[in-house]
Tab-separated table of C-alpha atoms and ligand atoms in Angstrom:
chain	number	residue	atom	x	y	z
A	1488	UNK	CA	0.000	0.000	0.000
A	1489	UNK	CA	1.390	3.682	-1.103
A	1490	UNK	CA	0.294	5.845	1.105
A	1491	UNK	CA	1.706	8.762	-1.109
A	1492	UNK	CA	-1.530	10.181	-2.839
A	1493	UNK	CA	-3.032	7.022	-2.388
A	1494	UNK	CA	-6.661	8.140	-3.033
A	1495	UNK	CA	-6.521	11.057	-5.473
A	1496	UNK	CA	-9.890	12.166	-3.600
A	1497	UNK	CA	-10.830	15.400	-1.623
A	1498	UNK	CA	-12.116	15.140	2.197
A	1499	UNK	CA	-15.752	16.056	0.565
A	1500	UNK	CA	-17.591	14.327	3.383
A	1501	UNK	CA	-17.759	10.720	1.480
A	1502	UNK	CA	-14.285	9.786	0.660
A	1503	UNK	CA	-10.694	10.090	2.427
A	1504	UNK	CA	-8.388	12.686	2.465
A	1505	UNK	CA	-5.081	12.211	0.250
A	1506	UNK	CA	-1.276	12.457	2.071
A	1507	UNK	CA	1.848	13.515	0.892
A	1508	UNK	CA	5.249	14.805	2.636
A	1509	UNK	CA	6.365	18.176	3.706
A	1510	UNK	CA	10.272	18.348	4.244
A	1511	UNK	CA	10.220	14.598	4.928
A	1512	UNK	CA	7.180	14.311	7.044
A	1513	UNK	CA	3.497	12.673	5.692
A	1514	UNK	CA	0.782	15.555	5.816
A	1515	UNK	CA	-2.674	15.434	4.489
A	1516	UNK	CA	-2.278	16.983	1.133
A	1517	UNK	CA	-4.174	20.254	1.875
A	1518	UNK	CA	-1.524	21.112	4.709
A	1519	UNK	CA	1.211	20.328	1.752
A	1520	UNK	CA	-0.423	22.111	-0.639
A	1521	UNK	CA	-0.957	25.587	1.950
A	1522	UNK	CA	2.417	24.844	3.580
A	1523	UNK	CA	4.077	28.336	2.415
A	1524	UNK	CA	1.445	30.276	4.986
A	1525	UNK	CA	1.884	28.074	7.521
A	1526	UNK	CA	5.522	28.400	7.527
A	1527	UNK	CA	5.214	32.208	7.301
A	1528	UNK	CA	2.725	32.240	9.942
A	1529	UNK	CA	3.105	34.977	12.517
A	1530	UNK	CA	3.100	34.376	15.732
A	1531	UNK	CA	1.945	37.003	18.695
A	1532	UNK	CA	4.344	37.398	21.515
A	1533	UNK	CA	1.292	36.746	24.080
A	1534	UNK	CA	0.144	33.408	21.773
A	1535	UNK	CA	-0.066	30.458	23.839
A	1536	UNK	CA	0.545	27.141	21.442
A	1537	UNK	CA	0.063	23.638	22.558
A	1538	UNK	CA	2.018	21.141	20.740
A	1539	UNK	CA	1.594	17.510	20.615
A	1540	UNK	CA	2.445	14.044	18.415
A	1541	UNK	CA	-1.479	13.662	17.367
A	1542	UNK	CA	-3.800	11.662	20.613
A	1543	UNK	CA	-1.228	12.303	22.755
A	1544	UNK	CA	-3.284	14.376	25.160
A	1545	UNK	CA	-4.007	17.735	23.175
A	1546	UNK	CA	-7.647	18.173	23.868
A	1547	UNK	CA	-7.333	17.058	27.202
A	1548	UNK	CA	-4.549	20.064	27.537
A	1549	UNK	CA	-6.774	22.471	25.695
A	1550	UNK	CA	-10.225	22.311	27.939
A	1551	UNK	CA	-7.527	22.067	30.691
A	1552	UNK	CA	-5.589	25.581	29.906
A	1553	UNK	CA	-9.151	27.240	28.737
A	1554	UNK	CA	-10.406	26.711	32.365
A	1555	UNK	CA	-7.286	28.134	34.124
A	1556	UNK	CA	-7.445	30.583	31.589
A	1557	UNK	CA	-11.292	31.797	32.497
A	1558	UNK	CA	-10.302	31.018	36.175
A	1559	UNK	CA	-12.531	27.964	36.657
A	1560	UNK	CA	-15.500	29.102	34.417
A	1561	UNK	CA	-17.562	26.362	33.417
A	1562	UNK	CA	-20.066	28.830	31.098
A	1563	UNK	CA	-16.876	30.622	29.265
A	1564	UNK	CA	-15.015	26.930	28.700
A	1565	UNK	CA	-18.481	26.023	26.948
A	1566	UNK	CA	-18.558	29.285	24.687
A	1567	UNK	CA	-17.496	26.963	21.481
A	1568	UNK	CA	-15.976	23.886	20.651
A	1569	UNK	CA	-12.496	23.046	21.112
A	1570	UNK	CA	-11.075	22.992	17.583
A	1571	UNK	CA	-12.634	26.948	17.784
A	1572	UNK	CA	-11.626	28.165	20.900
A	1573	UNK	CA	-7.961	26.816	19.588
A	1574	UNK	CA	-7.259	26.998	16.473
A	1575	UNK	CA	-5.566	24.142	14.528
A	1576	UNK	CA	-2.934	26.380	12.739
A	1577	UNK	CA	-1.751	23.723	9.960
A	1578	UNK	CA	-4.998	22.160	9.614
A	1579	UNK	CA	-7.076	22.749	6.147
A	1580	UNK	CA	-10.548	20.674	5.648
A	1581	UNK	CA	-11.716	22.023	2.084
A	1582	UNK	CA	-15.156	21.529	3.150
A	1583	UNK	CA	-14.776	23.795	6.605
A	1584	UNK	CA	-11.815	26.146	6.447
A	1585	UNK	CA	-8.236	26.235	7.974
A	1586	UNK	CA	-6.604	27.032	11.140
A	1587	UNK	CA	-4.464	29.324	9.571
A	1588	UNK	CA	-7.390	31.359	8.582
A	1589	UNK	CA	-9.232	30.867	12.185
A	1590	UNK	CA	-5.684	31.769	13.900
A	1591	UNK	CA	-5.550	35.046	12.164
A	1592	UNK	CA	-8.984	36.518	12.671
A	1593	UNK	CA	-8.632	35.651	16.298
A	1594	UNK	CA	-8.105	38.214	18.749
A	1595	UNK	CA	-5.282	38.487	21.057
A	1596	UNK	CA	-4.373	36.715	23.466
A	1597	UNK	CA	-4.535	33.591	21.584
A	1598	UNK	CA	-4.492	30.002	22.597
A	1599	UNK	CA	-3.450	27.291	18.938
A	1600	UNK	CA	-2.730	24.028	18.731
A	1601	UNK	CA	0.099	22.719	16.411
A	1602	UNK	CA	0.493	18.870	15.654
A	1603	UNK	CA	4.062	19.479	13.779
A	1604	UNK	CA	7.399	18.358	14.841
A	1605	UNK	CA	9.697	20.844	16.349
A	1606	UNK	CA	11.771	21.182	12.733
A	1607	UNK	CA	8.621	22.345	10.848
A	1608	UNK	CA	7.041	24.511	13.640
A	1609	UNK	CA	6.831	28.309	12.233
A	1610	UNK	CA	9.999	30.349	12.960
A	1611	UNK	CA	7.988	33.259	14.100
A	1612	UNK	CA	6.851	30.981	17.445
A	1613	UNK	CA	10.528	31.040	18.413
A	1614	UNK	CA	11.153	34.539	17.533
A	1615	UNK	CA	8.583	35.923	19.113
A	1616	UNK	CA	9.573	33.851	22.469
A	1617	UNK	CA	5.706	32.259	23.120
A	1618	UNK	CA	5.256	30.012	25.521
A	1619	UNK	CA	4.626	26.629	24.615
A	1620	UNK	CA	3.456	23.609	25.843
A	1621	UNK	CA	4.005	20.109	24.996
A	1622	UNK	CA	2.393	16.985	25.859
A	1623	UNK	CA	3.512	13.336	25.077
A	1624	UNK	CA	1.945	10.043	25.940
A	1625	UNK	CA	4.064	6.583	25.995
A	1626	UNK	CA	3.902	5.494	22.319
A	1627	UNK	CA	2.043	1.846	22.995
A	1628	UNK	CA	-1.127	3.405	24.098
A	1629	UNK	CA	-0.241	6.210	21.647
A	1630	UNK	CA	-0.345	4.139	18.561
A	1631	UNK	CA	-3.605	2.661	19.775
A	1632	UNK	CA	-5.530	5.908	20.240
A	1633	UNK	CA	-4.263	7.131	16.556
A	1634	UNK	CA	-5.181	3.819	14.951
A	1635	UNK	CA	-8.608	4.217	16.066
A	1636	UNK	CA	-8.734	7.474	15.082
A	1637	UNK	CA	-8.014	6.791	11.817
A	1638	UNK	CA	-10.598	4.352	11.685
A	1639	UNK	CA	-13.282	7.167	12.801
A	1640	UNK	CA	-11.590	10.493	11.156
A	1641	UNK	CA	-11.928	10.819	6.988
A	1642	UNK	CA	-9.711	13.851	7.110
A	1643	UNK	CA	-6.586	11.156	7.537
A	1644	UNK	CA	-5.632	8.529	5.513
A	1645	UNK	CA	-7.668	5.014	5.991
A	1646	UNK	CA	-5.497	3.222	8.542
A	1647	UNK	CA	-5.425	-0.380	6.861
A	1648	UNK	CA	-5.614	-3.377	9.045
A	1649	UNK	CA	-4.107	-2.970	12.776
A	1650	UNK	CA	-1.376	-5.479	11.755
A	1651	UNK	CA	-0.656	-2.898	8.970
A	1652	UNK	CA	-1.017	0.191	10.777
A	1653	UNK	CA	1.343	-1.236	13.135
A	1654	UNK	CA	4.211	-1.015	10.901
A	1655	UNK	CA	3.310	2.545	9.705
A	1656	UNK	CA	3.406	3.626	13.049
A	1657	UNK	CA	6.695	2.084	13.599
A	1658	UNK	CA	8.207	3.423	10.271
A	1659	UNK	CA	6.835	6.748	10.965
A	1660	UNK	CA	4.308	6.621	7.975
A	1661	UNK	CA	1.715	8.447	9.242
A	1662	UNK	CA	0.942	11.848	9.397
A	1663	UNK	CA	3.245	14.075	11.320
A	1664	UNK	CA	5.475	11.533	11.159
A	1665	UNK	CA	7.786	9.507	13.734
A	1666	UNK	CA	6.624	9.463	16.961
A	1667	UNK	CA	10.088	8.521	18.432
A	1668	UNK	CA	11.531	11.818	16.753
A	1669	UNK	CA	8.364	13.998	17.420
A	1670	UNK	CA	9.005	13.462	20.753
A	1671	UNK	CA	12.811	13.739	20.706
A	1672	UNK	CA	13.046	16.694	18.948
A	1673	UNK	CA	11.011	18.717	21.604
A	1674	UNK	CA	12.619	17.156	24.435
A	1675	UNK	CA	15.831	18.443	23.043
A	1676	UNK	CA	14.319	21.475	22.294
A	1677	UNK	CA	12.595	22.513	25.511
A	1678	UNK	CA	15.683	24.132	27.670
A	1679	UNK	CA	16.258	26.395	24.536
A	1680	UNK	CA	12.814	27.786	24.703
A	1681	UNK	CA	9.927	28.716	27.117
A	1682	UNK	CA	8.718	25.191	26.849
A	1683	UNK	CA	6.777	23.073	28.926
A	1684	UNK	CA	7.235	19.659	28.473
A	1685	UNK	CA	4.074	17.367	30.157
A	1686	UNK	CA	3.564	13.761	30.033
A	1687	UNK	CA	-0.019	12.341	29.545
A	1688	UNK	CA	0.580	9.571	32.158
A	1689	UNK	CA	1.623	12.272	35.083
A	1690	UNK	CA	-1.985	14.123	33.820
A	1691	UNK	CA	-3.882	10.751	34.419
A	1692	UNK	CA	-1.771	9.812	37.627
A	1693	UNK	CA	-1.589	13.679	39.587
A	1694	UNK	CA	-4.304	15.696	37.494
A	1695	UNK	CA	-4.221	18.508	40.567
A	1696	UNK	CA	-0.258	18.362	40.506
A	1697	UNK	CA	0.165	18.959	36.642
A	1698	UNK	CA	-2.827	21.421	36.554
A	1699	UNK	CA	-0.728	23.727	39.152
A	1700	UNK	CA	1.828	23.241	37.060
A	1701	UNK	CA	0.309	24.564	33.876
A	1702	UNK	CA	-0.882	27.471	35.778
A	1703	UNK	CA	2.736	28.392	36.943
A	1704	UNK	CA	3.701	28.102	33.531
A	1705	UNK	CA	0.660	30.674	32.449
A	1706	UNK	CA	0.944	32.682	35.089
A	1707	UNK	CA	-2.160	32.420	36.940
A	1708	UNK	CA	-2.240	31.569	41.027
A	1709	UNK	CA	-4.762	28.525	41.375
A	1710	UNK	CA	-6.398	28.473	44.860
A	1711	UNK	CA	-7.313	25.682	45.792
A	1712	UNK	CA	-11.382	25.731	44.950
A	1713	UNK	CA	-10.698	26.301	41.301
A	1714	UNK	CA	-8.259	23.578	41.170
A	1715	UNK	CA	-10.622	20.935	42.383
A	1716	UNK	CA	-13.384	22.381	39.840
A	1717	UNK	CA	-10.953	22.461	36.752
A	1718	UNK	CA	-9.649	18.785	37.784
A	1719	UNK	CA	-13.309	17.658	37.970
A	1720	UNK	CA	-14.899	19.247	35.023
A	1721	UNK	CA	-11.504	17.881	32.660
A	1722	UNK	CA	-11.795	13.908	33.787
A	1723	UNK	CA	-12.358	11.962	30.885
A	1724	UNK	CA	-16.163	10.992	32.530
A	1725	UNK	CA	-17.401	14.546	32.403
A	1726	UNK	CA	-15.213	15.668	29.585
A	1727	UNK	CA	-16.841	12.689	27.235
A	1728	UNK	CA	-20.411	14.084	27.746
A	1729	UNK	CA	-19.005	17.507	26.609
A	1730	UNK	CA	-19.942	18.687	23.289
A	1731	UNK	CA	-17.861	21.726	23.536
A	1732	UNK	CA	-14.871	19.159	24.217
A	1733	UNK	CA	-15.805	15.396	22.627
A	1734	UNK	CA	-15.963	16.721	18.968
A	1735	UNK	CA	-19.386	15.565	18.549
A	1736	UNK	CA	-20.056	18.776	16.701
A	1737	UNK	CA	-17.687	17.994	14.046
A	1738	UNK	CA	-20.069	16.653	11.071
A	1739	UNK	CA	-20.520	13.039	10.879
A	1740	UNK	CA	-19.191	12.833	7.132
A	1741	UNK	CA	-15.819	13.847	8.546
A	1742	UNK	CA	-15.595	11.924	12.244
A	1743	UNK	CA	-18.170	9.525	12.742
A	1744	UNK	CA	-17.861	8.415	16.325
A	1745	UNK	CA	-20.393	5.261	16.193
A	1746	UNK	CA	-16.958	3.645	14.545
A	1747	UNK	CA	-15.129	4.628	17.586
A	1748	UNK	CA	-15.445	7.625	19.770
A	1749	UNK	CA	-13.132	10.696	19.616
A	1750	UNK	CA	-13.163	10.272	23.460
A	1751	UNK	CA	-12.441	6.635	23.665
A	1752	UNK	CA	-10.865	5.318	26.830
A	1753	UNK	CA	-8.779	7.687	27.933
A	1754	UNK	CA	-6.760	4.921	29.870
A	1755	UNK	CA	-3.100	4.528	30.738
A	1756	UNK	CA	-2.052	0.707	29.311
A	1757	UNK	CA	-5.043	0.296	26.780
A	1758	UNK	CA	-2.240	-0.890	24.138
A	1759	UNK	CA	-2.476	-4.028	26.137
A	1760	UNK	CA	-5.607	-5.088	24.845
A	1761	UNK	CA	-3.915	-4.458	21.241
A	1762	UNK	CA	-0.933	-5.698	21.183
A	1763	UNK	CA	0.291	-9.426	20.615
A	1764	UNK	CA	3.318	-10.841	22.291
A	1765	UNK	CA	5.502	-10.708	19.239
A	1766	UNK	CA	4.431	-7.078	18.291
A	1767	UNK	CA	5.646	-5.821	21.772
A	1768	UNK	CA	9.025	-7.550	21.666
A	1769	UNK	CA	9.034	-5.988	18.019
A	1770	UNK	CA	7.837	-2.969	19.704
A	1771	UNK	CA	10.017	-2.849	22.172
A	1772	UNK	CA	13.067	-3.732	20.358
A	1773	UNK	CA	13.028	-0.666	17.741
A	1774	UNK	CA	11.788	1.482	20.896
A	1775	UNK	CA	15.574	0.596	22.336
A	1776	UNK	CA	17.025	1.116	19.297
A	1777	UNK	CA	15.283	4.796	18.193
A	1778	UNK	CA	15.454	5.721	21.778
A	1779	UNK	CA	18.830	5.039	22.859
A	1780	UNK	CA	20.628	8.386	24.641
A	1781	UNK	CA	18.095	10.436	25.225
A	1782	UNK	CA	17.001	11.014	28.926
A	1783	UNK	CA	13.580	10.529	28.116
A	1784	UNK	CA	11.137	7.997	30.207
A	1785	UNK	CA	8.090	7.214	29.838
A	1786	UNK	CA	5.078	5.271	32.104
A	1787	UNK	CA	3.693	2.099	29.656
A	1788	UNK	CA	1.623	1.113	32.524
A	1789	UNK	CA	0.377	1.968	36.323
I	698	LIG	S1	-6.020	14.907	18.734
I	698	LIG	O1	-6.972	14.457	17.688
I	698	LIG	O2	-4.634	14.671	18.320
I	698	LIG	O3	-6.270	16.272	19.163
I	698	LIG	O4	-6.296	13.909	19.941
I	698	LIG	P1	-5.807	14.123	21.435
I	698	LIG	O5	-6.747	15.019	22.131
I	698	LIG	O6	-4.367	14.443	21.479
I	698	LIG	O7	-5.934	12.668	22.029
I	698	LIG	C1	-7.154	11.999	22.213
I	698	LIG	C2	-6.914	10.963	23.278
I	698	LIG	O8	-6.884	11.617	24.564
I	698	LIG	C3	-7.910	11.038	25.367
I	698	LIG	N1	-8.457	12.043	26.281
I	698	LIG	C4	-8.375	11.931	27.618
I	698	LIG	N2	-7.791	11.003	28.398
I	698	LIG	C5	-7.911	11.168	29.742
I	698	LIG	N3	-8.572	12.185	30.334
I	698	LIG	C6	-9.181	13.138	29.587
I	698	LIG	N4	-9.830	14.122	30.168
I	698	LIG	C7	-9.087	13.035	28.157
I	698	LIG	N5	-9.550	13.774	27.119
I	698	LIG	C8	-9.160	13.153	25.981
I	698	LIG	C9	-8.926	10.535	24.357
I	698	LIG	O9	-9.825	9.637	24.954
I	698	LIG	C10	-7.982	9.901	23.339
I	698	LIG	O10	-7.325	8.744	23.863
I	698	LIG	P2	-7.889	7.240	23.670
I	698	LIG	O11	-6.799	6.355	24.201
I	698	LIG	O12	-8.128	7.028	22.217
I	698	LIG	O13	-9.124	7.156	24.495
């Protein structure tokens, strides 16, 4: 299977959205194709981006930093859904419109969301010193989430069968590319800049903890009244009956969530369930290999 233009078919709702690479990484074809603006996109000194390998914990983060952002405000968190109140700035649906596009109309301060490794992220975010904040989420229970969001999302690539989408994964043929070097390159990256790097298992494990530590990192004083509230209304239980924060208001022809939901599990060790025996010692043997020298840990399990 070629997963270069494989389908030479627009996201219009009934068919799948084509890929192709930017500088080396797979990208649905209408990011490639609007990649000059993205790259040239300019950045606000007060812009807030969060940054993440795709299911690694994004939305979570958003509804997260909204609520410390609106000091615990249930009402204000619900003003819109997520993909609006944070725009997606190298994401282009024909059929709905582009971050890029969203990002620019949007008053100041913002808060965006950015999928792309740290190589292809804008200049301007850099120059312009904003804070960011990344999230990653051990790569096992990764791989699962993205798998079945592939299954569920036309605007990416059908994912083939899970024995097949295991390899892509592993190869780093999927959009945004490798997870092992997603991840690497911000770690590397993160004492250079004002970067926060978060781990999805220390959200799930210490919610209150991590929350705090987000809203050092913003600048806002949690007592400890809102804390409880924000750690309550961003649980995967309440967050799931959401519709500002599940995507249900994304149309059907693009996610249809009765193949599997955008907020699945939300579980630490799902990948369990997924993987066989010999695909974890595969697994685990490239993980040794990709992952060798860097100081970077991850939780597979609780
Ligand atoms: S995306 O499409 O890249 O923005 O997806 P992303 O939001 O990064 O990842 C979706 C996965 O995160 C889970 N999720 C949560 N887990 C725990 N707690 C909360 N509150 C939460 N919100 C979202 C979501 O269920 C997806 O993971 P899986 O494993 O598929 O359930």
């Amino acid at each position: 299977m070629t997963l270069n233009r494989m389908e030479e078919l627009k996201c219009d709702g009934t068919e799948r959205i084509t890929v192709d690479y930017v500088k080396g990484i797979l990208q649905p074809t209408p990011t490639c194709d609007n990649w000059d603006q993205i790259w040239d996109f300019q950045a606000r000194p007060d812009d807030l981006l969060i940054c993440t390998y795709p299911k690694a914990g994004t939305t979570w983060t958003q509804e997260i930093v909204d609520f410390i952002l609106n000091d615990g405000d249930v009402g204000r968190t619900q003003r819109a859904p997520t993909h609006v109140r944070f725009p997606f700035i190298e994401w282009v649906i024909p059929s709905i419109g582009s971050g890029l596009e969203q990002a620019n109309a949007m008053p100041s301060p913002r808060t965006l969301k950015t999928h792309l490794p740290f190589q292809l992220l804008p200049p301007s975010f850099l120059e312009k010193n904003c804070k960011i904040i990344y999230v990653a989420r051990n790569p096992k229970d990764n791989l699962v989430s993205y798998y079945h969001f592939h299954r569920m999302n036309k605007a990416l690539p059908a994912p083939g069968t899970w024995e097949e989408y295991f390899e892509s994964f592993l190869t780093g043929k999927v959009c945004w590319g490798s997870w092992h070097d997603h991840v690497k390159g911000w770690w590397e990256a993160r004492d250079q800049h004002r970067i926060l790097y978060l781990f999805y298992e220390d959200l799930k494990m210490k919610p209150k903890h991590e929350i705090r530590k987000l809203g050092e990192f913003i600048g806002k004083k949690l007592d400890d009244n809102v804390l409880d509230k924000i750690a309550y209304h961003t649980s995967f239980d309440v967050m799931k009956q959401n519709p500002m924060a599940n995507y249900s208001t994304v149309p059907t022809e693009v996610m249809d969530h009765s193949v599997s939901p955008f907020m699945r599990k939300g579980a630490v060790g799902d990948w369990r369930n997924h993987f066989t025996v010999a695909q974890n010692e595969r697994f685990d043997e490239d993980y040794q290999r990709k992952m060798a020298g860097t100081s970077l840990t991850f939780h597979f399990q609780f």
